[in-house]
Amino acid sequence: MRGVEMCGRYALYGPASRIREQFDLDDGFDFEPRYNIAPTMKALVVHPGQHGERVASTYRWGLVPSWAKDVTIGARLINARSETVAEKPAFRAAFRRWRCIVPANGFYEWKAVPDAGRTVKQPYFIRPKDASDLFGFAGLTERWVSPAGDEVHTCCIITTDANPVLMPIHDRMPVILRASDYGAWLDPDNADVRGLRALLRPAVDDGMIAYKVCRAVNSSRGDSSTFVEAV
């Protein structure tokens, strides 16, 4: 799994009251606990509302730039590298104008391990040490309009170098914003590219833990609370 972006799987099971509190949301939002969110599925994102307030909406995971011919490109744009997000044509407009936060209780990563004479992918779940806390991944959004006039709202997650917790498992991780940086990241009038890029750093390692979980999560078709339990 080395040399690729984050595996592309995470969990958001709330509770809704905690999501609302941590991300300072006033209005209600659609939410159901999900333990195995995969690319092209619906993802809850926090973004600026019309009047500057924070709102939460469900967007399709996999960014589709406004200039794309069709939505299939989104399956390849689930992540944006922090090192190049401000310059890459697929991401640079969204980085300057349509930033979001993707709430998560934790995310999965895989490590190749020997097992009975063969190599298997062992999943790990990475979450805050305080199980009541949430991660806020730095993300981007886009609005794509089909030839028929249908709107599709999409998102992606920005990645960075792994911190010491992740290094034994994978060399990349999602950018986890500090709560004190939520305002600067979400501010649509914030055009300070250098300052925004400075927020895209590896998270401090003392606030998170990683542990092995069941291999049933290897399939994107399953969804169970047991997926986030240590084995």
Short mmCIF file of C-alpha atoms in Angstrom, two decimals:
data_model
loop_
_atom_site.label_atom_id
_atom_site.label_comp_id
_atom_site.label_asym_id
_atom_site.label_seq_id
_atom_site.Cartn_x
_atom_site.Cartn_y
_atom_site.Cartn_z
CA MET A 1 0.00 0.00 0.00
CA ARG A 2 3.03 2.30 0.08
CA GLY A 3 3.23 5.19 -2.33
CA VAL A 4 -0.52 5.69 -2.74
CA GLU A 5 -2.93 8.06 -1.08
CA MET A 6 -4.99 7.24 1.97
CA CYS A 7 -6.95 4.07 1.37
CA GLY A 8 -10.22 5.86 0.90
CA ARG A 9 -12.41 4.55 3.71
CA TYR A 10 -13.66 6.23 6.89
CA ALA A 11 -16.46 6.15 9.44
CA LEU A 12 -18.90 8.74 10.74
CA TYR A 13 -21.30 7.52 13.38
CA GLY A 14 -21.75 10.65 15.43
CA PRO A 15 -23.72 11.22 17.47
CA ALA A 16 -25.38 14.04 15.53
CA SER A 17 -25.30 16.25 18.63
CA ARG A 18 -21.51 15.95 18.76
CA ILE A 19 -21.16 16.80 15.06
CA ARG A 20 -23.36 19.85 15.56
CA GLU A 21 -21.36 20.97 18.62
CA GLN A 22 -17.85 20.45 17.27
CA PHE A 23 -18.49 22.12 13.92
CA ASP A 24 -20.78 24.86 15.23
CA LEU A 25 -23.82 23.93 13.15
CA ASP A 26 -27.14 25.66 13.85
CA ASP A 27 -29.44 23.91 11.40
CA GLY A 28 -30.34 20.26 11.18
CA PHE A 29 -28.79 17.92 8.62
CA ASP A 30 -29.34 14.46 7.20
CA PHE A 31 -27.32 11.93 9.15
CA GLU A 32 -27.24 8.20 9.69
CA PRO A 33 -24.35 6.34 11.35
CA ARG A 34 -22.05 4.73 8.77
CA TYR A 35 -18.98 2.65 9.50
CA ASN A 36 -17.54 2.08 6.03
CA ILE A 37 -17.83 5.17 3.82
CA ALA A 38 -16.12 4.57 0.47
CA PRO A 39 -15.44 6.65 -2.66
CA THR A 40 -18.50 7.64 -4.77
CA MET A 41 -20.71 7.28 -1.68
CA LYS A 42 -22.43 10.22 -0.03
CA ALA A 43 -20.25 12.06 2.49
CA LEU A 44 -21.31 14.66 5.05
CA VAL A 45 -19.39 17.90 4.56
CA VAL A 46 -19.38 21.15 6.52
CA HIS A 47 -19.21 24.25 4.33
CA PRO A 48 -20.16 27.95 4.40
CA GLY A 49 -23.82 28.80 3.92
CA GLN A 50 -25.25 31.69 1.93
CA HIS A 51 -25.00 34.07 4.89
CA GLY A 52 -21.65 32.96 6.26
CA GLU A 53 -23.07 30.39 8.66
CA ARG A 54 -21.79 26.80 8.72
CA VAL A 55 -24.05 24.18 7.20
CA ALA A 56 -23.70 20.45 6.62
CA SER A 57 -24.70 18.76 3.36
CA THR A 58 -24.19 15.37 1.77
CA TYR A 59 -21.94 15.40 -1.29
CA ARG A 60 -20.64 12.60 -3.48
CA TRP A 61 -17.09 11.60 -2.49
CA GLY A 62 -14.84 12.06 -5.52
CA LEU A 63 -14.27 15.57 -6.88
CA VAL A 64 -15.71 16.37 -10.31
CA PRO A 65 -14.27 19.68 -11.59
CA SER A 66 -16.71 22.00 -13.32
CA TRP A 67 -14.87 21.48 -16.63
CA ALA A 68 -15.08 17.66 -16.56
CA LYS A 69 -16.88 15.90 -19.39
CA ASP A 70 -18.64 13.46 -17.06
CA VAL A 71 -18.73 12.35 -13.42
CA THR A 72 -16.51 9.30 -13.85
CA ILE A 73 -13.40 11.40 -13.19
CA GLY A 74 -14.52 11.66 -9.56
CA ALA A 75 -13.54 8.07 -8.80
CA ARG A 76 -9.91 9.08 -9.42
CA LEU A 77 -10.09 12.35 -7.46
CA ILE A 78 -11.05 11.21 -3.97
CA ASN A 79 -7.86 12.75 -2.52
CA ALA A 80 -5.78 15.85 -3.20
CA ARG A 81 -2.15 16.03 -2.14
CA SER A 82 -1.43 18.97 0.15
CA GLU A 83 1.87 19.61 -1.62
CA THR A 84 0.22 20.31 -5.00
CA VAL A 85 -3.43 21.11 -4.23
CA ALA A 86 -3.01 24.84 -4.94
CA GLU A 87 -1.57 24.23 -8.43
CA LYS A 88 -3.20 21.09 -9.86
CA PRO A 89 -5.88 22.03 -12.44
CA ALA A 90 -8.40 19.61 -10.90
CA PHE A 91 -8.16 21.23 -7.45
CA ARG A 92 -6.83 24.78 -7.63
CA ALA A 93 -10.18 26.54 -8.15
CA ALA A 94 -11.80 24.62 -5.30
CA PHE A 95 -8.80 25.27 -3.07
CA ARG A 96 -9.23 29.00 -3.51
CA ARG A 97 -13.00 29.19 -3.24
CA TRP A 98 -14.80 26.02 -2.14
CA ARG A 99 -13.09 24.54 0.89
CA CYS A 100 -14.95 22.27 3.31
CA ILE A 101 -14.47 20.06 6.35
CA VAL A 102 -15.32 16.35 6.30
CA PRO A 103 -16.28 15.14 9.80
CA ALA A 104 -15.18 11.63 10.79
CA ASN A 105 -15.07 9.49 13.91
CA GLY A 106 -12.03 7.79 12.39
CA PHE A 107 -10.55 6.36 9.21
CA TYR A 108 -9.13 3.06 8.00
CA GLU A 109 -5.72 2.25 6.65
CA TRP A 110 -4.20 -1.04 5.53
CA LYS A 111 -0.84 -2.70 6.10
CA ALA A 112 0.53 -5.73 4.27
CA VAL A 113 1.31 -8.46 6.82
CA PRO A 114 2.35 -12.14 6.55
CA ASP A 115 -0.32 -14.70 7.41
CA ALA A 116 0.12 -18.48 7.03
CA GLY A 117 2.71 -18.15 4.30
CA ARG A 118 0.94 -15.44 2.33
CA THR A 119 0.59 -11.67 2.47
CA VAL A 120 -2.75 -10.18 3.48
CA LYS A 121 -4.02 -6.65 3.97
CA GLN A 122 -4.66 -6.00 7.66
CA PRO A 123 -6.99 -3.05 8.29
CA TYR A 124 -6.40 -0.56 11.09
CA PHE A 125 -8.80 2.01 12.48
CA ILE A 126 -7.38 5.39 13.44
CA ARG A 127 -9.45 7.59 15.72
CA PRO A 128 -9.07 10.32 18.38
CA LYS A 129 -7.89 9.02 21.75
CA ASP A 130 -11.03 10.52 23.21
CA ALA A 131 -13.68 8.34 21.58
CA SER A 132 -16.24 11.15 21.93
CA ASP A 133 -14.16 13.46 19.77
CA LEU A 134 -14.22 13.77 15.97
CA PHE A 135 -11.70 14.41 13.25
CA GLY A 136 -12.28 17.29 10.84
CA PHE A 137 -10.58 16.45 7.53
CA ALA A 138 -9.61 19.33 5.25
CA GLY A 139 -11.60 18.95 2.05
CA LEU A 140 -12.69 20.64 -1.15
CA THR A 141 -16.03 20.79 -2.94
CA GLU A 142 -17.15 21.32 -6.51
CA ARG A 143 -20.42 21.78 -8.39
CA TRP A 144 -20.73 20.03 -11.73
CA VAL A 145 -23.62 20.47 -14.13
CA SER A 146 -24.48 17.72 -16.60
CA PRO A 147 -25.45 18.45 -20.25
CA ALA A 148 -29.04 17.86 -19.16
CA GLY A 149 -28.74 20.55 -16.48
CA ASP A 150 -28.53 18.24 -13.44
CA GLU A 151 -26.31 19.48 -10.60
CA VAL A 152 -23.88 17.14 -8.85
CA HIS A 153 -22.09 18.31 -5.70
CA THR A 154 -18.85 16.48 -4.98
CA CYS A 155 -15.96 16.58 -2.52
CA CYS A 156 -12.49 15.24 -1.85
CA ILE A 157 -10.17 14.91 1.14
CA ILE A 158 -6.70 16.47 1.28
CA THR A 159 -3.79 14.26 2.37
CA THR A 160 -0.36 14.94 3.82
CA ASP A 161 2.65 13.04 5.16
CA ALA A 162 1.98 10.49 7.89
CA ASN A 163 2.64 11.36 11.52
CA PRO A 164 4.41 8.90 13.88
CA VAL A 165 1.16 7.03 14.61
CA LEU A 166 0.58 6.32 10.90
CA MET A 167 4.16 5.81 9.75
CA PRO A 168 4.27 2.07 10.63
CA ILE A 169 1.08 1.56 8.60
CA HIS A 170 1.14 4.02 5.69
CA ASP A 171 3.14 7.02 4.50
CA ARG A 172 0.14 9.33 3.96
CA MET A 173 -2.81 10.46 6.06
CA PRO A 174 -5.75 12.86 5.75
CA VAL A 175 -5.13 16.44 6.84
CA ILE A 176 -6.85 16.74 10.22
CA LEU A 177 -7.56 20.37 10.98
CA ARG A 178 -7.32 21.80 14.46
CA ALA A 179 -10.63 23.18 15.72
CA SER A 180 -9.00 26.60 16.02
CA ASP A 181 -8.32 26.53 12.27
CA TYR A 182 -11.87 25.68 11.14
CA GLY A 183 -12.80 29.34 10.71
CA ALA A 184 -9.82 30.25 8.54
CA TRP A 185 -10.24 27.15 6.40
CA LEU A 186 -13.96 27.66 5.78
CA ASP A 187 -13.82 31.43 5.22
CA PRO A 188 -14.65 31.89 1.49
CA ASP A 189 -13.05 35.34 1.57
CA ASN A 190 -9.73 33.96 2.81
CA ALA A 191 -7.43 34.23 -0.23
CA ASP A 192 -4.17 33.78 1.70
CA VAL A 193 -2.81 30.76 -0.19
CA ARG A 194 0.36 30.60 1.87
CA GLY A 195 -1.60 30.72 5.12
CA LEU A 196 -4.06 28.10 3.91
CA ARG A 197 -1.27 25.77 2.85
CA ALA A 198 0.29 26.15 6.29
CA LEU A 199 -2.80 24.47 7.76
CA LEU A 200 -2.19 21.34 5.69
CA ARG A 201 0.24 19.61 8.02
CA PRO A 202 0.35 16.20 9.73
CA ALA A 203 -1.77 16.03 12.87
CA VAL A 204 -0.06 15.82 16.25
CA ASP A 205 0.28 12.16 17.16
CA ASP A 206 -0.55 12.34 20.85
CA GLY A 207 -4.26 12.91 20.18
CA MET A 208 -4.94 9.76 18.17
CA ILE A 209 -4.64 5.98 18.32
CA ALA A 210 -4.50 3.17 15.75
CA TYR A 211 -5.50 -0.47 16.25
CA LYS A 212 -6.28 -3.58 14.21
CA VAL A 213 -9.88 -4.23 13.20
CA CYS A 214 -11.66 -7.10 11.48
CA ARG A 215 -10.92 -7.84 7.83
CA ALA A 216 -14.61 -7.66 6.96
CA VAL A 217 -14.06 -3.94 6.40
CA ASN A 218 -11.88 -4.84 3.40
CA SER A 219 -15.08 -5.05 1.37
CA SER A 220 -16.70 -1.69 0.66
CA ARG A 221 -20.10 -3.38 0.52
CA GLY A 222 -20.32 -4.08 4.25
CA ASP A 223 -21.29 -1.68 7.03
CA SER A 224 -21.29 -2.65 10.70
CA SER A 225 -20.43 -1.09 14.05
CA THR A 226 -18.12 -4.08 14.61
CA PHE A 227 -15.80 -2.67 11.95
CA VAL A 228 -14.45 -0.05 14.38
CA GLU A 229 -13.90 -2.48 17.26
CA ALA A 230 -10.37 -3.64 18.09
CA VAL A 231 -9.43 -7.27 17.39
#
